[in-house]
Amino acid sequence: MPKVTVDGEEIEVPDGATVLQACELAGKEIPRFCYHERLTIAGNCRMCLVEVKPGPPKPQASCALPAAEGQEIFTTTEMVKTAREGVMEFLLINHPLDCPICDQGGECDLQDQSIAYGKGHTRYEMNKRAVTDKYMGPVIKTIMTRCIHCTRCIRFAEEIAGVEEIGAVGRGENMEITTYLEHAARSELSGNVVDLCPVGALTSRPYAFEARPWELRKTPAIDVMDAVGTNIRLDSRGRQVLRALPRVNDEVNEEWASDKTRHAVDGLVRNRLDKPFVRRDGKLRPARWDEAFAAIAAAAEKAGEKIAAIHGDLVDVETLYAAQKLLEGQGSRLLEGRQTGLAYDASSLSAVNFNTTIHDLEEADAILLIGTNPRWEAPLVNTRIRKAVLRGAKVFGIGPEIDLSYPVEWLGNDATLVADLPKAVTEAFGKAERPAVIVGGGGLAVDGVQAASLALVDTLGLIKQGWNGYNVLHFSASRMGGLMLGWAQPGGIADIAAARPELLLLLGADDVDLAKFDGAFKLYIGHHGEAGAAAADVVLPGAAYSEKHGSYVNLEGRVQRGERAVFAPGDAREDWSILRALSDVLGKPLPFDSFGELRARLGEDFPALGQEGLVQFDWSPPALDAGKPAGEFTYPIADFYLTNAICRSSETMQRCSAELIHGVDFQEAAE
């Protein structure tokens, strides 16, 4: 490890580190626009200039200069100060003076660095250039006159998203950033370029002119749009969430978020349930809480122990635990969370977990995808697979052919291939040191695939010292938490239907085939008026993920906790408090009176859920009949942007679906 001196302080830096990284290790702040830790080095903004000895007697770009033994680096000399002032003056020559109306105001790197490192005046008196704004789709708003050609957006689209649709045309002053032919950016991760843009050239279209950053209350939360468990920050004003931004967590989402995570928040204020409803004369009519509880109590008394519960995809662990205790008090264990009908064996959590972990998947050198579309089911897992591919990994796929943003050798769409893999696959896995198999919901939906995929653990050598390459890719935020609590019947929803419950509790479950429960009294607790509420006999308004404290377990078994950003609308209440009040009415009070007591009891009964962090599951796969699977795979997500009630209520997600999935053209108004 080379030793360098930074402003008189000698430090040791890792091999391959740059001068910029050495300066940061020494605690020095180096300004930059084009450099980003997760992108390749461009070296084209020249803002990170420092003085280095030995070397030429001029400032050098620290981001592109390797740190070497014996270097003396100076970050505060007069030469460096003058050089940075000159660079800033050049950058501002053509930049418009529209900070008061720029959405980036208050969060703009150019603003901050021009104050810290600029001169405060310019010698340039000619007219500024103007650039035509480009259309980049429903989530990115462009004001390209502000662009300083840092190329961060280009490098992100090419390297991280894997969709090479943003590029530069022209040279020098005439260079312009654009999507070729100005079509909408089609990556599920395109919104990240707004965070990357160091000026206001790319901003959020849905959030445009909504608020200034100093007006917003910032709350750490966990995303529920998929099972990745993206760490996010909810920015709210008053009682409305205005935007969601990613938080840095290298183990889970790095610093990225999918477009659905970012822009579905406008669905939190549309189509909301804000008062109880009771069905009278065949129609749902508004009611008081006591009237709704009385109707439920009458139905529960009639049902006795014939009570069942089904949870949806967005439910927190505490709500599931409270509902589970409520049913146990009534003498029932009919619990299920796989509302679309999946019925795989969940007796062993290690056999339904993403055992490799999201972070370590980057190190895989041979990957087999079985009935999964990770680009839609878990976009940030897909970026990790792409990283593995860029490092030399070979990817095979069984299922319908799709574009996953990296090369895949598709073997066909026949489930029998899982039990009878081609020679090319077995040879590649035989040479692999870190092999991985990923089974998706489309794979688990086909009989025999779970058993056949588990057999691959021995056939392909998936488990080695410090490595478990068997993975199940869930796409529902509440799935792993529900499985850990025991919300799974051996036959799935079919078992619930076969028990013919007389009272059915639906916890935000909108995708259940309710025709199987025609004779049951249906109680719906949720936050949006969708299919579940429309079919219910009593509707109780609950809280969305942004309106309550809650724990969520992501697809790799990582327990994470989010906080409440805003309060639920109208008469809506947090789900656990509804269940606690309902337990009193049913004569079996739950053993907690506050959220803190609920979480403490949860930790006592399920210690793994009592604290944050990655839960380690011992490998103990179930003994399944190894029959040969047959049939074709169908991916579980037909429309990436409309997968749950919040998304379907979001105008932004509706437009993304129409334009990016269904090819509807939106005409832009002339400005």
XYZ file of C-alpha atoms in Angstrom:
671
model
C 0.000 0.000 0.000
C 1.580 3.288 -1.114
C 2.246 6.128 1.314
C 1.455 9.667 0.212
C 1.551 13.056 1.892
C -1.571 15.238 1.763
C -1.056 18.832 2.905
C 1.812 17.689 5.117
C 0.039 14.643 6.574
C 1.412 11.234 5.619
C -1.217 8.520 5.051
C -1.336 5.011 3.614
C -3.807 4.387 0.792
C -5.085 1.160 -0.833
C -3.481 -0.074 -4.017
C -5.214 1.392 -7.054
C -6.613 4.406 -5.186
C -6.687 7.756 -6.930
C -5.298 11.019 -5.627
C -8.867 12.212 -5.006
C -9.572 9.170 -2.834
C -6.289 9.720 -0.990
C -7.297 13.300 -0.235
C -10.666 12.134 1.089
C -8.966 9.544 3.305
C -6.963 12.440 4.733
C -10.194 14.311 5.464
C -9.866 16.887 2.677
C -12.893 18.016 0.678
C -12.275 17.904 -3.058
C -14.894 19.539 -5.301
C -16.124 17.528 -8.273
C -18.932 17.358 -10.814
C -18.163 14.478 -13.158
C -16.599 12.099 -10.627
C -18.926 9.659 -8.837
C -17.864 6.776 -6.617
C -20.057 4.199 -8.403
C -19.321 5.263 -11.995
C -16.255 5.050 -14.182
C -13.892 8.011 -14.235
C -14.479 10.595 -16.954
C -12.117 13.370 -15.856
C -13.888 16.014 -17.900
C -15.103 18.678 -15.455
C -11.588 19.509 -14.108
C -13.005 20.817 -10.834
C -10.997 18.381 -8.695
C -7.630 19.983 -9.526
C -4.799 19.607 -6.998
C -1.053 20.195 -7.030
C 1.077 17.029 -7.051
C 4.832 16.607 -6.627
C 6.717 15.075 -8.328
C 4.927 16.042 -11.494
C 4.437 18.818 -14.011
C 4.274 22.346 -12.537
C 0.525 22.666 -13.100
C -2.670 21.498 -11.386
C -3.786 17.942 -12.137
C -7.200 16.260 -12.109
C -7.112 14.201 -8.923
C -9.946 11.865 -9.954
C -7.956 10.402 -12.861
C -4.475 10.388 -11.299
C -3.366 7.198 -9.493
C -1.891 7.630 -6.037
C 1.761 6.542 -6.002
C 4.432 6.016 -3.383
C 6.085 9.237 -2.228
C 3.619 11.685 -3.767
C 3.168 15.067 -2.149
C -0.356 16.380 -2.684
C -1.438 19.963 -1.998
C -5.114 20.935 -1.963
C -5.046 24.511 -0.640
C -2.177 26.266 -2.433
C -2.682 29.479 -4.360
C -2.153 27.575 -7.620
C -5.008 25.166 -6.761
C -7.299 27.979 -5.597
C -6.733 30.002 -8.780
C -7.186 26.947 -11.000
C -10.504 26.008 -9.391
C -11.742 29.576 -9.694
C -10.888 29.489 -13.379
C -12.688 26.188 -13.936
C -15.764 27.470 -12.124
C -15.724 30.641 -14.209
C -15.695 28.568 -17.396
C -18.540 26.356 -16.144
C -20.672 29.405 -15.384
C -19.984 31.138 -18.714
C -23.036 29.533 -20.318
C -25.012 28.549 -17.234
C -28.306 30.456 -16.961
C -28.946 32.560 -13.887
C -32.276 30.924 -13.027
C -31.609 29.623 -9.526
C -34.845 31.130 -8.104
C -36.979 29.044 -10.483
C -34.773 25.946 -10.625
C -36.028 22.801 -8.920
C -32.474 21.949 -7.950
C -32.208 25.133 -5.872
C -31.020 24.326 -2.376
C -29.716 20.907 -3.460
C -27.443 21.981 -6.308
C -23.774 21.018 -6.365
C -23.021 23.869 -8.763
C -24.589 26.376 -6.371
C -22.648 25.061 -3.404
C -19.307 24.817 -5.159
C -19.582 28.159 -6.927
C -19.963 29.788 -3.505
C -17.143 27.759 -1.956
C -14.647 27.763 -4.836
C -15.763 30.439 -7.310
C -14.749 34.060 -7.733
C -18.142 35.670 -7.304
C -17.936 37.504 -10.637
C -17.280 36.759 -14.281
C -15.311 38.459 -17.027
C -17.453 36.947 -19.782
C -19.703 39.516 -21.484
C -20.993 37.679 -24.580
C -24.422 36.089 -24.907
C -24.961 32.750 -23.214
C -25.734 29.742 -25.393
C -29.195 28.167 -25.307
C -30.004 24.477 -25.801
C -33.367 23.014 -26.723
C -34.950 20.940 -23.953
C -35.136 17.222 -24.648
C -37.998 14.837 -23.923
C -36.895 11.979 -21.657
C -40.211 10.513 -20.561
C -42.735 10.820 -17.754
C -40.271 10.935 -14.833
C -37.423 13.168 -16.110
C -37.860 16.874 -16.815
C -35.053 18.531 -18.781
C -33.728 22.093 -18.927
C -30.668 21.372 -21.026
C -29.301 24.929 -21.131
C -28.100 24.224 -17.588
C -26.123 21.102 -18.586
C -22.360 21.240 -17.877
C -21.540 18.000 -19.777
C -20.428 16.022 -16.746
C -21.775 12.839 -18.484
C -22.894 11.231 -15.213
C -26.295 10.414 -16.716
C -24.672 8.760 -19.752
C -22.391 6.615 -17.622
C -25.213 5.588 -15.292
C -27.451 4.510 -18.173
C -24.649 2.496 -19.748
C -22.933 1.021 -16.693
C -25.583 0.601 -13.989
C -28.943 0.487 -15.768
C -27.490 -1.317 -18.776
C -29.777 0.535 -21.171
C -27.615 2.605 -23.491
C -30.223 5.188 -24.392
C -28.687 8.453 -23.142
C -25.734 9.879 -25.030
C -24.065 12.998 -26.380
C -24.286 14.468 -29.857
C -22.120 17.280 -31.183
C -18.720 18.453 -30.004
C -17.392 21.203 -27.774
C -19.856 23.989 -27.092
C -22.350 22.298 -29.422
C -22.401 19.049 -27.439
C -25.893 18.099 -26.211
C -27.092 15.276 -23.952
C -30.143 13.457 -25.276
C -31.953 10.176 -25.605
C -31.446 9.314 -29.251
C -34.454 10.467 -31.309
C -35.719 11.985 -28.034
C -37.775 9.000 -26.949
C -38.685 8.338 -23.320
C -35.986 6.770 -21.163
C -37.089 3.134 -20.873
C -35.020 1.972 -17.924
C -36.800 1.103 -14.668
C -33.969 3.001 -12.939
C -33.991 6.157 -15.065
C -35.041 8.423 -12.184
C -31.612 7.999 -10.590
C -30.095 10.372 -13.139
C -31.983 13.190 -11.394
C -30.013 12.522 -8.209
C -26.793 12.197 -10.185
C -27.186 15.472 -12.095
C -25.033 18.060 -10.269
C -26.974 20.948 -11.793
C -30.654 21.430 -12.648
C -30.482 20.017 -16.178
C -32.326 16.814 -15.219
C -35.019 17.151 -12.564
C -38.011 15.130 -11.439
C -41.030 15.780 -13.659
C -43.691 14.679 -11.115
C -42.043 16.720 -8.332
C -41.433 19.843 -10.450
C -42.340 23.094 -8.644
C -43.889 21.225 -5.692
C -41.641 22.314 -2.829
C -38.249 23.584 -1.721
C -36.003 21.237 0.269
C -36.058 23.383 3.406
C -39.864 23.073 3.557
C -39.786 19.292 3.790
C -39.738 16.944 6.747
C -37.372 14.056 6.064
C -38.212 10.591 7.415
C -36.213 7.347 6.994
C -38.406 4.542 5.641
C -38.329 1.192 3.824
C -39.746 0.832 0.329
C -42.555 -1.693 -0.205
C -42.828 -1.651 -4.003
C -40.794 -4.878 -4.224
C -39.034 -7.299 -1.882
C -35.574 -5.696 -2.095
C -36.253 -3.467 0.914
C -34.757 -0.331 -0.621
C -33.756 2.162 2.059
C -35.535 5.413 1.280
C -36.198 8.858 2.678
C -39.737 10.201 2.524
C -39.942 13.977 2.146
C -43.271 15.319 3.352
C -44.953 18.662 3.855
C -48.012 18.845 6.043
C -49.887 15.566 5.643
C -48.626 14.651 2.183
C -45.531 12.783 1.031
C -44.114 14.715 -1.903
C -41.192 12.529 -2.904
C -39.171 9.443 -2.053
C -35.389 9.403 -2.367
C -32.939 6.525 -1.794
C -30.711 6.327 1.258
C -27.261 4.767 1.010
C -27.083 1.110 2.057
C -24.315 -0.789 0.311
C -25.722 -4.150 1.426
C -29.135 -3.594 -0.159
C -29.688 -0.804 -2.691
C -26.320 1.016 -2.717
C -27.712 4.496 -3.426
C -30.214 3.676 -6.164
C -34.001 3.316 -6.271
C -36.353 2.125 -8.990
C -38.730 4.537 -10.697
C -41.655 2.810 -8.999
C -40.082 3.427 -5.592
C -39.519 7.090 -6.375
C -42.657 8.102 -8.168
C -45.558 6.004 -6.865
C -45.924 8.348 -3.876
C -48.620 10.433 -5.581
C -50.796 7.318 -5.310
C -50.750 7.723 -1.513
C -53.326 10.525 -1.708
C -55.641 9.093 -4.365
C -58.394 6.483 -4.044
C -57.868 6.383 -0.269
C -60.140 4.797 2.307
C -60.708 7.370 5.036
C -63.811 6.075 6.850
C -65.379 2.706 7.717
C -67.942 1.170 5.379
C -70.591 -1.480 6.018
C -72.512 -3.288 3.291
C -76.241 -2.620 3.576
C -78.812 -3.658 0.981
C -75.988 -4.851 -1.266
C -74.079 -1.549 -1.202
C -71.154 -0.310 0.861
C -72.272 2.684 2.901
C -70.276 4.910 5.291
C -70.594 3.907 8.931
C -69.250 4.719 12.382
C -66.495 2.591 13.901
C -68.870 1.108 16.496
C -71.344 0.127 13.757
C -68.600 -1.568 11.767
C -67.312 -3.407 14.846
C -70.819 -4.542 15.732
C -71.275 -6.052 12.260
C -67.911 -7.839 12.566
C -68.725 -9.137 16.055
C -72.020 -10.598 14.825
C -70.252 -12.305 11.914
C -67.461 -13.617 14.197
C -69.961 -15.076 16.661
C -71.664 -16.903 13.829
C -68.358 -18.077 12.310
C -66.853 -19.446 15.534
C -63.447 -20.937 14.713
C -64.097 -20.842 10.957
C -62.076 -17.650 10.508
C -59.215 -17.148 8.023
C -56.868 -14.309 7.103
C -55.036 -13.439 3.891
C -52.487 -10.633 3.730
C -51.433 -8.546 0.748
C -48.017 -7.502 -0.517
C -47.468 -4.265 1.445
C -48.166 -5.286 5.054
C -45.655 -4.733 7.861
C -44.582 -7.502 10.243
C -46.245 -5.927 13.301
C -49.646 -5.908 11.602
C -49.226 -9.542 10.579
C -48.307 -10.498 14.137
C -51.322 -8.661 15.595
C -53.683 -10.318 13.085
C -52.131 -13.699 13.805
C -52.733 -13.272 17.547
C -56.306 -12.116 16.854
C -57.064 -15.314 14.938
C -55.347 -17.480 17.524
C -57.676 -15.967 20.108
C -60.586 -17.191 18.005
C -59.048 -20.659 17.684
C -57.881 -20.390 14.056
C -54.536 -20.886 12.304
C -55.823 -20.348 8.773
C -53.214 -17.807 7.647
C -51.918 -17.220 4.121
C -49.985 -14.481 2.354
C -49.377 -15.841 -1.148
C -52.522 -14.208 -2.448
C -51.944 -15.007 -6.126
C -52.113 -18.769 -5.494
C -48.493 -19.889 -5.065
C -48.244 -23.034 -2.963
C -44.563 -23.936 -2.635
C -43.226 -25.657 0.469
C -42.319 -22.971 3.016
C -41.546 -25.272 5.948
C -37.843 -24.445 5.626
C -37.067 -20.734 5.461
C -33.597 -21.380 4.028
C -35.229 -23.023 0.991
C -37.310 -19.913 0.232
C -34.658 -17.300 1.001
C -32.210 -15.353 -1.169
C -29.261 -17.059 0.517
C -26.434 -15.563 -1.534
C -27.514 -12.081 -0.341
C -27.957 -9.117 -2.643
C -24.463 -7.732 -2.074
C -22.584 -11.004 -2.567
C -24.454 -11.811 -5.778
C -21.963 -9.504 -7.522
C -19.292 -12.154 -6.916
C -21.150 -15.009 -8.643
C -19.404 -16.394 -11.710
C -22.211 -18.613 -13.068
C -25.917 -17.817 -12.671
C -29.021 -19.770 -13.681
C -32.365 -17.923 -13.768
C -35.456 -20.143 -13.450
C -38.826 -18.558 -14.207
C -37.828 -15.075 -13.118
C -37.606 -11.614 -14.648
C -35.345 -9.826 -12.154
C -35.446 -6.613 -14.179
C -39.108 -6.176 -13.185
C -39.357 -8.288 -10.045
C -36.308 -6.710 -8.350
C -34.505 -4.086 -10.502
C -31.768 -3.565 -7.911
C -31.017 -7.283 -7.801
C -30.781 -7.125 -11.584
C -28.085 -4.430 -11.310
C -26.054 -6.803 -9.119
C -26.369 -9.570 -11.706
C -25.206 -7.080 -14.315
C -22.173 -6.280 -12.163
C -21.379 -9.989 -11.987
C -21.661 -10.219 -15.780
C -19.285 -7.284 -16.221
C -16.826 -9.198 -14.035
C -17.079 -12.240 -16.289
C -20.065 -14.228 -15.016
C -22.062 -16.389 -17.418
C -25.869 -16.177 -17.148
C -28.310 -18.862 -18.307
C -32.080 -18.485 -18.325
C -35.093 -20.809 -18.424
C -38.273 -18.972 -19.329
C -39.643 -16.599 -21.981
C -36.828 -14.610 -23.607
C -36.603 -10.996 -22.419
C -34.037 -8.191 -22.367
C -32.411 -8.140 -18.927
C -29.794 -5.510 -19.898
C -26.970 -8.079 -20.061
C -26.219 -11.160 -22.202
C -28.244 -14.247 -21.258
C -28.041 -17.673 -22.887
C -31.698 -18.665 -23.013
C -32.222 -22.417 -22.802
C -35.935 -22.430 -23.616
C -39.282 -22.098 -21.856
C -39.764 -25.678 -20.719
C -39.854 -26.622 -17.034
C -38.337 -30.037 -17.791
C -35.030 -28.244 -18.430
C -34.701 -27.650 -14.668
C -34.338 -31.387 -14.121
C -32.408 -32.019 -17.334
C -29.958 -29.163 -17.830
C -27.960 -28.913 -21.077
C -24.303 -29.865 -20.983
C -23.200 -26.240 -21.460
C -24.792 -25.319 -18.117
C -23.313 -28.209 -16.144
C -19.876 -27.518 -17.607
C -20.022 -23.804 -16.753
C -21.188 -24.531 -13.204
C -18.581 -27.273 -12.840
C -15.862 -24.663 -13.354
C -17.561 -21.997 -11.220
C -16.242 -21.137 -7.772
C -19.341 -19.130 -6.809
C -22.360 -20.541 -8.670
C -25.885 -19.222 -8.102
C -29.385 -20.363 -9.026
C -32.259 -17.862 -8.788
C -35.821 -19.223 -8.773
C -38.598 -16.678 -9.286
C -42.321 -16.671 -8.656
C -42.903 -17.844 -12.201
C -40.758 -20.890 -11.470
C -42.368 -21.730 -8.136
C -45.818 -21.591 -9.749
C -45.059 -24.730 -11.793
C -45.473 -28.073 -9.991
C -42.213 -29.878 -9.360
C -39.908 -26.934 -10.033
C -39.143 -26.276 -6.367
C -38.057 -29.890 -5.839
C -36.071 -29.940 -9.096
C -34.335 -26.657 -8.283
C -33.410 -27.857 -4.785
C -31.893 -30.959 -6.384
C -29.545 -28.608 -8.271
C -27.831 -27.759 -4.970
C -25.962 -31.051 -5.160
C -25.944 -31.411 -8.949
C -24.345 -28.008 -9.546
C -22.441 -27.703 -6.262
C -24.225 -24.553 -5.110
C -23.123 -24.758 -1.476
C -19.435 -24.291 -0.725
C -17.402 -22.957 2.170
C -18.850 -19.513 2.971
C -21.202 -19.590 -0.023
C -24.817 -20.646 -0.575
C -25.895 -20.214 -4.187
C -29.546 -21.303 -3.875
C -31.893 -18.320 -4.062
C -35.612 -17.634 -4.266
C -36.504 -14.197 -5.643
C -39.680 -12.894 -3.997
C -41.429 -9.827 -5.394
C -43.676 -8.887 -2.435
C -42.428 -6.714 0.428
C -44.382 -8.652 3.048
C -43.580 -12.143 1.774
C -40.531 -13.106 3.864
C -41.950 -11.535 7.016
C -45.179 -13.477 6.545
C -43.316 -16.745 5.959
C -41.219 -16.206 9.087
C -44.419 -15.730 11.095
C -46.006 -18.818 9.568
C -48.501 -17.262 7.166
C -48.367 -20.216 4.765
C -50.626 -23.230 4.344
C -49.225 -26.375 2.670
C -51.582 -25.912 -0.263
C -51.662 -22.114 -0.255
C -54.924 -20.281 -0.913
C -56.519 -23.579 -1.990
C -56.284 -24.813 1.607
C -57.984 -21.664 2.892
C -60.786 -22.070 0.353
C -61.160 -25.767 1.184
C -61.666 -24.905 4.879
C -64.712 -22.827 3.834
C -64.202 -20.006 6.374
C -67.299 -18.057 7.337
C -65.288 -14.922 8.211
C -62.397 -13.891 5.951
C -59.999 -11.136 7.043
C -58.264 -9.430 4.121
C -55.219 -7.360 5.113
C -54.659 -5.198 2.052
C -55.185 -8.256 -0.166
C -56.476 -7.016 -3.520
C -55.255 -9.775 -5.843
C -57.063 -12.736 -4.289
C -59.579 -14.688 -6.368
C -62.514 -13.924 -4.060
C -64.877 -16.098 -6.120
C -63.533 -18.983 -4.015
C -64.982 -17.360 -0.890
C -68.496 -16.478 -2.037
C -70.216 -17.591 1.157
C -67.822 -15.895 3.577
C -68.300 -12.618 5.429
C -65.368 -10.499 4.231
C -63.610 -7.924 6.393
C -61.107 -5.711 4.555
C -58.495 -3.650 6.383
C -56.463 -1.540 3.968
C -55.678 1.892 2.662
C -56.935 1.941 -0.931
C -60.380 1.300 -2.342
C -59.514 -1.512 -4.721
C -60.821 -5.006 -5.477
C -60.580 -6.250 -1.892
C -62.556 -3.324 -0.509
C -65.126 -3.496 -3.309
C -65.937 -7.131 -2.472
C -65.949 -6.716 1.320
C -68.904 -6.656 3.704
C -67.074 -4.358 6.115
C -64.209 -2.033 5.211
C -61.935 -0.545 7.882
C -59.524 2.219 6.745
C -55.902 1.423 7.554
C -52.576 3.212 7.128
C -50.164 3.033 4.197
C -46.477 2.286 4.726
C -45.700 6.006 4.935
C -48.237 6.508 7.726
C -47.009 4.023 10.330
C -43.928 2.640 12.003
C -43.239 -0.850 10.764
C -40.741 -3.652 10.201
C -40.220 -5.359 6.859
C -38.120 -8.396 5.956
C -36.573 -8.259 2.507
C -35.985 -11.190 0.159
C -32.615 -12.045 1.741
C -34.072 -12.209 5.271
C -32.898 -8.745 6.363
C -35.126 -7.146 9.020
C -35.435 -3.392 8.457
C -37.568 -0.732 10.096
C -39.254 2.351 8.714
C -40.746 5.332 10.505
C -43.999 7.220 10.089
C -43.702 10.235 7.803
C -47.303 11.537 7.881
C -50.619 10.671 9.526
C -53.304 8.619 7.836
C -56.195 10.602 6.279
C -59.633 11.085 7.840
C -60.722 8.345 10.231
C -58.075 5.888 9.041
C -55.985 4.295 11.778
C -52.803 2.257 12.028
C -53.589 -1.371 11.312
C -52.325 -2.780 14.621
C -54.544 -0.371 16.588
C -57.589 -1.450 14.550
C -56.859 -5.099 15.337
C -56.298 -4.275 19.033
C -59.669 -2.497 19.255
C -61.356 -5.313 17.338
C -59.968 -7.898 19.759
C -61.815 -6.154 22.604
C -65.074 -6.375 20.665
C -64.489 -10.087 20.014
C -63.871 -10.737 23.715
C -60.220 -11.792 23.414
C -58.094 -8.656 24.043
C -54.625 -8.745 22.525
C -51.762 -8.626 25.081
C -50.469 -5.155 24.181
C -51.779 -1.607 24.350
C -49.096 0.335 22.495
C -46.897 -0.125 19.468
C -43.846 -0.469 21.711
C -45.497 -3.291 23.649
C -46.511 -4.962 20.382
C -42.950 -4.872 19.066
C -41.630 -6.217 22.383
C -44.056 -9.168 22.295
C -43.117 -9.807 18.666
C -39.451 -9.984 19.690
C -40.258 -12.425 22.499
C -42.226 -14.797 20.277
C -40.010 -14.418 17.199
C -36.512 -13.321 18.326
C -35.254 -13.066 14.741
C -37.815 -10.308 14.112
C -37.027 -8.450 17.323
C -34.019 -6.572 15.993
C -32.767 -5.157 12.722
C -30.230 -7.016 10.633
C -29.690 -10.026 8.401
C -31.203 -13.241 9.754
C -29.060 -16.324 9.180
C -31.110 -19.394 8.226
C -29.498 -22.811 8.669
C -29.594 -24.767 5.423
C -32.255 -27.445 5.904
C -34.187 -27.993 2.663
C -37.456 -29.936 2.817
C -37.612 -33.481 1.488
C -39.779 -33.092 -1.619
C -40.854 -35.629 -4.217
C -38.388 -35.178 -7.050
C -40.874 -35.650 -9.867
C -39.996 -34.211 -13.244
C -41.602 -30.775 -13.704
C -43.566 -30.056 -16.848
C -45.084 -26.972 -18.423
C -44.045 -23.460 -19.391
C -43.159 -20.505 -17.211
C -45.117 -17.252 -17.063
C -43.536 -14.297 -15.312
C -45.641 -13.058 -12.371
C -45.427 -9.349 -13.258
C -47.196 -8.320 -16.447
C -46.790 -4.563 -15.939
C -43.856 -3.280 -13.887
C -45.533 0.022 -13.051
C -48.918 -1.302 -11.821
C -48.151 -4.047 -9.314
C -50.058 -2.878 -6.223
C -52.832 -0.579 -5.026
C -50.551 2.435 -4.481
C -49.072 2.156 -7.994
C -52.470 1.691 -9.611
C -53.685 4.857 -7.861
C -50.661 6.865 -9.024
C -51.098 9.126 -12.054
C -47.355 8.983 -12.689
C -47.314 5.185 -12.696
C -50.389 5.106 -14.932
C -48.615 7.323 -17.448
C -45.398 5.282 -17.220
C -47.402 2.140 -17.915
C -49.242 3.681 -20.845
C -46.140 5.177 -22.453
C -43.360 2.723 -21.622
C -45.262 -0.583 -21.562
C -48.172 -0.044 -23.948
C -46.579 2.433 -26.365
C -49.064 5.298 -25.993
C -47.682 8.581 -27.358
C -48.017 11.699 -25.228
C -47.815 14.997 -27.053
C -45.813 17.677 -25.288
C -47.370 21.147 -25.221
C -45.383 23.896 -26.916
C -43.727 26.243 -24.456
